[in-house]
Short mmCIF file of C-alpha atoms in Angstrom, two decimals:
data_model
loop_
_atom_site.label_atom_id
_atom_site.label_comp_id
_atom_site.label_asym_id
_atom_site.label_seq_id
_atom_site.Cartn_x
_atom_site.Cartn_y
_atom_site.Cartn_z
CA MET A 5 -53.47 -150.18 160.42
CA ALA A 6 -51.25 -150.88 157.56
CA VAL A 7 -47.38 -150.02 157.83
CA THR A 8 -46.31 -147.65 154.93
CA VAL A 9 -43.05 -147.61 153.65
CA GLY A 10 -42.35 -145.28 150.12
CA PHE A 11 -40.54 -145.87 147.65
CA LEU A 12 -38.41 -143.28 145.60
CA TYR A 13 -37.71 -145.02 141.99
CA PRO A 14 -36.19 -143.50 139.10
CA GLY A 15 -38.06 -143.27 135.40
CA TYR A 16 -40.35 -146.03 134.64
CA SER A 17 -39.26 -149.70 133.76
CA ALA A 18 -40.42 -152.10 136.87
CA GLU A 19 -42.20 -150.09 139.05
CA ASP A 20 -45.20 -152.14 138.73
CA ASP A 21 -43.49 -154.92 141.12
CA TYR A 22 -44.10 -152.69 144.04
CA PRO A 23 -47.75 -152.35 143.82
CA THR A 24 -47.48 -156.60 142.89
CA LEU A 25 -45.48 -156.81 145.83
CA GLU A 26 -48.02 -154.88 148.49
CA ARG A 27 -51.06 -156.93 146.81
CA ILE A 28 -49.04 -160.28 147.66
CA LEU A 29 -48.05 -159.05 150.81
CA GLY A 30 -51.48 -158.07 151.99
CA ALA A 31 -53.44 -155.21 153.64
CA GLU A 32 -51.27 -154.68 156.48
CA VAL A 33 -48.62 -153.68 153.86
CA ALA A 34 -48.84 -149.99 152.04
CA LEU A 35 -45.92 -149.49 149.56
CA PRO A 36 -46.76 -145.88 147.82
CA LEU A 37 -44.39 -145.09 145.14
CA VAL A 38 -42.96 -141.61 143.76
CA HIS A 39 -41.14 -141.49 140.37
CA THR A 40 -37.97 -139.52 140.53
CA GLU A 41 -36.18 -137.33 137.57
CA MET A 42 -34.28 -139.35 135.06
CA ARG A 43 -32.76 -137.09 132.88
CA GLU A 44 -31.03 -139.86 130.88
CA ASP A 45 -31.65 -143.31 131.23
CA ALA A 46 -28.57 -144.78 131.25
CA HIS A 47 -26.19 -147.34 133.51
CA ARG A 48 -23.17 -145.18 133.04
CA VAL A 49 -21.15 -143.72 135.67
CA ASP A 50 -22.22 -140.04 135.20
CA ALA A 51 -25.77 -140.46 134.14
CA LEU A 52 -26.08 -142.47 137.50
CA LEU A 53 -24.84 -139.83 139.71
CA ASP A 54 -27.09 -137.12 138.35
CA ILE A 55 -29.90 -140.01 138.69
CA GLY A 56 -29.01 -140.20 142.54
CA SER A 57 -27.94 -136.66 143.32
CA ALA A 58 -29.13 -134.95 146.47
CA GLU A 59 -31.21 -132.23 144.64
CA VAL A 60 -33.27 -135.19 142.41
CA LEU A 61 -33.99 -137.60 145.65
CA ALA A 62 -34.60 -134.38 148.10
CA ALA A 63 -37.40 -133.36 145.32
CA GLY A 64 -39.47 -137.17 145.43
CA ALA A 65 -38.78 -137.41 149.37
CA GLU A 66 -40.60 -134.09 149.99
CA ARG A 67 -43.61 -135.63 147.94
CA LEU A 68 -43.58 -138.81 150.04
CA ARG A 69 -43.24 -137.12 152.99
CA GLN A 70 -46.42 -135.80 152.32
CA GLN A 71 -48.01 -139.00 151.91
CA ASN A 72 -46.93 -139.85 155.48
CA VAL A 73 -45.10 -142.75 155.11
CA SER A 74 -43.14 -144.32 157.85
CA ALA A 75 -39.98 -144.90 156.02
CA VAL A 76 -38.34 -144.18 152.86
CA VAL A 77 -36.25 -146.49 150.35
CA TRP A 78 -34.05 -145.39 147.42
CA ALA A 79 -35.42 -148.27 145.18
CA CYS A 80 -32.27 -148.28 142.47
CA THR A 81 -29.33 -149.95 143.54
CA SER A 82 -26.93 -148.43 141.06
CA GLY A 83 -28.08 -145.06 141.73
CA SER A 84 -26.90 -145.69 145.26
CA PHE A 85 -23.37 -148.12 145.05
CA VAL A 86 -22.00 -145.74 142.34
CA PHE A 87 -21.52 -143.43 145.07
CA GLY A 88 -19.52 -145.55 147.05
CA VAL A 89 -20.35 -146.41 150.76
CA GLU A 90 -19.05 -143.47 152.14
CA GLY A 91 -21.25 -141.52 148.92
CA ALA A 92 -24.47 -143.60 149.81
CA THR A 93 -24.50 -143.22 153.39
CA ARG A 94 -24.41 -139.31 152.92
CA GLN A 95 -27.21 -139.99 150.40
CA VAL A 96 -29.43 -142.08 152.84
CA ARG A 97 -28.90 -139.61 155.48
CA GLN A 98 -30.36 -136.30 153.35
CA LEU A 99 -33.22 -138.41 152.19
CA ALA A 100 -33.86 -139.07 156.27
CA GLU A 101 -33.60 -135.48 156.88
CA VAL A 102 -35.99 -134.37 153.83
CA ALA A 103 -38.29 -137.17 154.49
CA GLY A 104 -38.29 -137.05 158.32
CA VAL A 105 -38.19 -140.61 158.73
CA PRO A 106 -35.81 -143.39 158.40
CA ALA A 107 -34.12 -143.53 155.14
CA SER A 108 -32.11 -146.54 153.12
CA SER A 109 -31.37 -147.76 149.41
CA THR A 110 -31.46 -151.07 147.45
CA SER A 111 -27.50 -151.05 147.99
CA PHE A 112 -27.98 -151.14 151.65
CA ALA A 113 -30.77 -153.80 151.27
CA PHE A 114 -28.65 -155.99 149.48
CA VAL A 115 -26.12 -155.99 152.27
CA ARG A 116 -28.47 -155.81 155.29
CA ALA A 117 -30.48 -158.86 153.51
CA LEU A 118 -27.08 -161.21 153.21
CA ARG A 119 -26.50 -160.38 157.17
CA ALA A 120 -29.77 -161.97 157.78
CA LEU A 121 -29.05 -164.98 155.74
CA GLY A 122 -26.01 -165.61 156.83
CA VAL A 123 -24.34 -165.24 153.60
CA ARG A 124 -20.96 -163.77 152.76
CA ARG A 125 -20.18 -165.26 149.16
CA VAL A 126 -22.42 -164.57 146.37
CA ALA A 127 -22.67 -164.81 142.73
CA VAL A 128 -24.06 -161.41 141.00
CA ALA A 129 -25.92 -161.67 137.91
CA ALA A 130 -25.82 -158.05 136.88
CA THR A 131 -28.06 -156.63 134.08
CA TYR A 132 -25.56 -153.78 133.31
CA PRO A 133 -22.43 -152.69 131.73
CA GLY A 134 -19.37 -154.59 133.00
CA ASP A 135 -17.65 -151.00 134.50
CA VAL A 136 -21.00 -150.28 136.40
CA ALA A 137 -21.37 -153.98 137.57
CA GLU A 138 -17.83 -153.73 139.09
CA ARG A 139 -18.81 -151.18 141.62
CA PHE A 140 -21.57 -153.38 142.79
CA VAL A 141 -18.97 -155.83 143.74
CA ASP A 142 -16.65 -152.93 145.48
CA PHE A 143 -19.35 -151.84 147.68
CA LEU A 144 -20.20 -155.37 148.95
CA ALA A 145 -16.78 -155.78 149.39
CA ASP A 146 -16.75 -152.96 151.88
CA ASP A 147 -18.98 -155.37 154.16
CA GLY A 148 -16.84 -158.38 153.67
CA VAL A 149 -18.91 -159.81 151.25
CA GLU A 150 -16.90 -161.95 148.71
CA VAL A 151 -18.25 -162.37 144.79
CA SER A 152 -17.27 -165.48 143.43
CA SER A 153 -18.49 -164.80 139.65
CA LEU A 154 -19.75 -161.62 138.30
CA ALA A 155 -21.93 -161.83 135.18
CA SER A 156 -22.90 -158.65 133.08
CA ARG A 157 -25.14 -158.56 130.53
CA GLY A 158 -24.38 -154.99 129.32
CA ILE A 159 -27.69 -153.60 128.88
CA VAL A 160 -27.14 -149.53 129.06
CA THR A 161 -30.90 -148.34 129.81
CA ALA A 162 -33.61 -149.03 132.35
CA ALA A 163 -35.97 -149.19 130.07
CA GLU A 164 -34.70 -152.10 127.92
CA VAL A 165 -34.08 -154.17 131.40
CA GLY A 166 -37.79 -153.49 132.05
CA THR A 167 -39.08 -155.63 128.82
CA LEU A 168 -37.15 -158.52 129.65
CA SER A 169 -39.22 -161.77 129.92
CA SER A 170 -39.72 -163.88 132.97
CA ALA A 171 -38.30 -166.68 131.16
CA ASP A 172 -35.29 -164.45 130.09
CA VAL A 173 -34.73 -163.38 133.45
CA LEU A 174 -34.88 -167.14 135.01
CA GLU A 175 -32.40 -168.43 132.46
CA PHE A 176 -29.91 -165.56 132.75
CA VAL A 177 -29.87 -165.58 136.72
CA ALA A 178 -29.55 -170.03 136.53
CA ALA A 179 -26.88 -169.26 134.14
CA HIS A 180 -24.75 -167.60 136.35
CA ASP A 181 -24.68 -169.18 139.78
CA HIS A 182 -21.09 -170.13 140.83
CA PRO A 183 -20.54 -173.64 142.81
CA ASP A 184 -18.74 -171.58 145.16
CA ALA A 185 -21.20 -168.89 145.97
CA GLU A 186 -24.04 -169.24 148.64
CA ALA A 187 -26.83 -167.10 146.92
CA VAL A 188 -26.76 -165.11 143.71
CA LEU A 189 -27.66 -161.50 143.63
CA VAL A 190 -29.51 -159.71 140.78
CA PRO A 191 -29.11 -156.21 141.81
CA ASP A 192 -31.26 -154.06 139.18
CA THR A 193 -34.46 -152.60 140.00
CA ALA A 194 -35.55 -152.07 136.68
CA LEU A 195 -35.98 -156.01 136.45
CA HIS A 196 -39.31 -157.25 136.69
CA THR A 197 -38.74 -160.11 139.45
CA ALA A 198 -42.13 -159.96 142.05
CA LEU A 199 -43.54 -162.82 140.28
CA LEU A 200 -40.10 -164.89 140.21
CA LEU A 201 -38.57 -164.99 143.75
CA ASP A 202 -39.63 -168.51 144.75
CA GLU A 203 -39.13 -170.20 141.02
CA LEU A 204 -35.66 -168.08 140.85
CA THR A 205 -34.82 -170.02 143.98
CA ALA A 206 -36.12 -172.96 143.18
CA ARG A 207 -34.28 -173.12 139.81
CA VAL A 208 -30.92 -172.05 141.40
CA GLY A 209 -31.18 -174.36 144.37
CA LYS A 210 -29.95 -171.41 146.51
CA PRO A 211 -31.75 -168.28 147.90
CA VAL A 212 -31.91 -165.76 144.89
CA LEU A 213 -31.96 -162.23 146.04
CA THR A 214 -33.38 -159.35 143.89
CA ALA A 215 -33.15 -155.81 143.90
CA ASN A 216 -36.97 -154.90 144.50
CA GLN A 217 -37.24 -157.53 146.69
CA VAL A 218 -34.74 -156.62 148.99
CA SER A 219 -35.80 -152.81 148.77
CA VAL A 220 -39.35 -153.94 150.02
CA TRP A 221 -37.77 -155.92 152.56
CA GLU A 222 -35.23 -153.24 153.88
CA GLY A 223 -38.23 -150.50 153.90
CA LEU A 224 -40.24 -153.06 156.56
CA ARG A 225 -37.07 -153.54 158.16
CA LEU A 226 -36.68 -149.62 158.91
CA VAL A 227 -40.17 -149.56 160.96
CA ASP A 228 -39.11 -152.73 162.58
CA ALA A 229 -41.96 -155.14 160.49
CA VAL A 230 -41.33 -158.56 160.03
CA ALA A 231 -41.68 -159.39 156.14
CA PRO A 232 -44.95 -161.56 155.82
CA GLN A 233 -44.68 -164.52 153.28
CA GLY A 234 -44.43 -163.34 149.48
CA LEU A 235 -40.67 -161.78 149.66
CA GLY A 236 -39.12 -165.47 149.05
CA VAL A 237 -36.47 -166.42 151.09
CA LEU A 238 -36.77 -163.06 153.46
CA SER A 239 -40.26 -164.03 154.28
CA GLY A 240 -39.80 -163.65 158.12
CA ARG A 241 -36.35 -162.74 157.85
CA ARG A 242 -35.04 -159.84 160.26
CA THR A 243 -31.66 -158.13 160.76
CA GLU A 244 -30.17 -155.62 163.59
#
């Protein structure tokens, strides 16, 4: 039987990365997705706090519960790290209570993926405005991750991020590596990266971790499944 991990995804932008990754990973992995309410599409702190609110996520988690998933991941980096580590921890605890299965979020997925790779120093190529991106840096710092450089593209809406071409993504990420960084993080789940994982790492010459990639890996980790080939540098990786 397939391992089934459910995802809560805000609005519509790069949600098609999940069926794409499901196809790439093969018949043993199922990745059902539920769209959560997005009252305002904005990478702005107040809007993100609403996007990741307990009320919004509980409604989505209940729908996933009805699909008999084995784990749930809140597939929104900014809608989790904006709450800080304490708030993001509370967020996934509440998700687990509603869904009745283990839960996590993309922000924690990045932290755990870095542990699995043994990486402690990174560059961040963020599509968000600068003030939002800085909150991701703070979230990483709480786990002892040092950010050697931070690039902010300044895009306000997830919808616009989702329209960026593969060539644009490759160029943006490659341009914002840093010689001191051991890996490059690309933290927006609104960005299409499912078909670019190996190309991104080859282009940069070091591990590149993207939001939808780490979200799927984290979901598999929650059910103690080893990620099959198809998740770039995280294929076959485990952590605690």
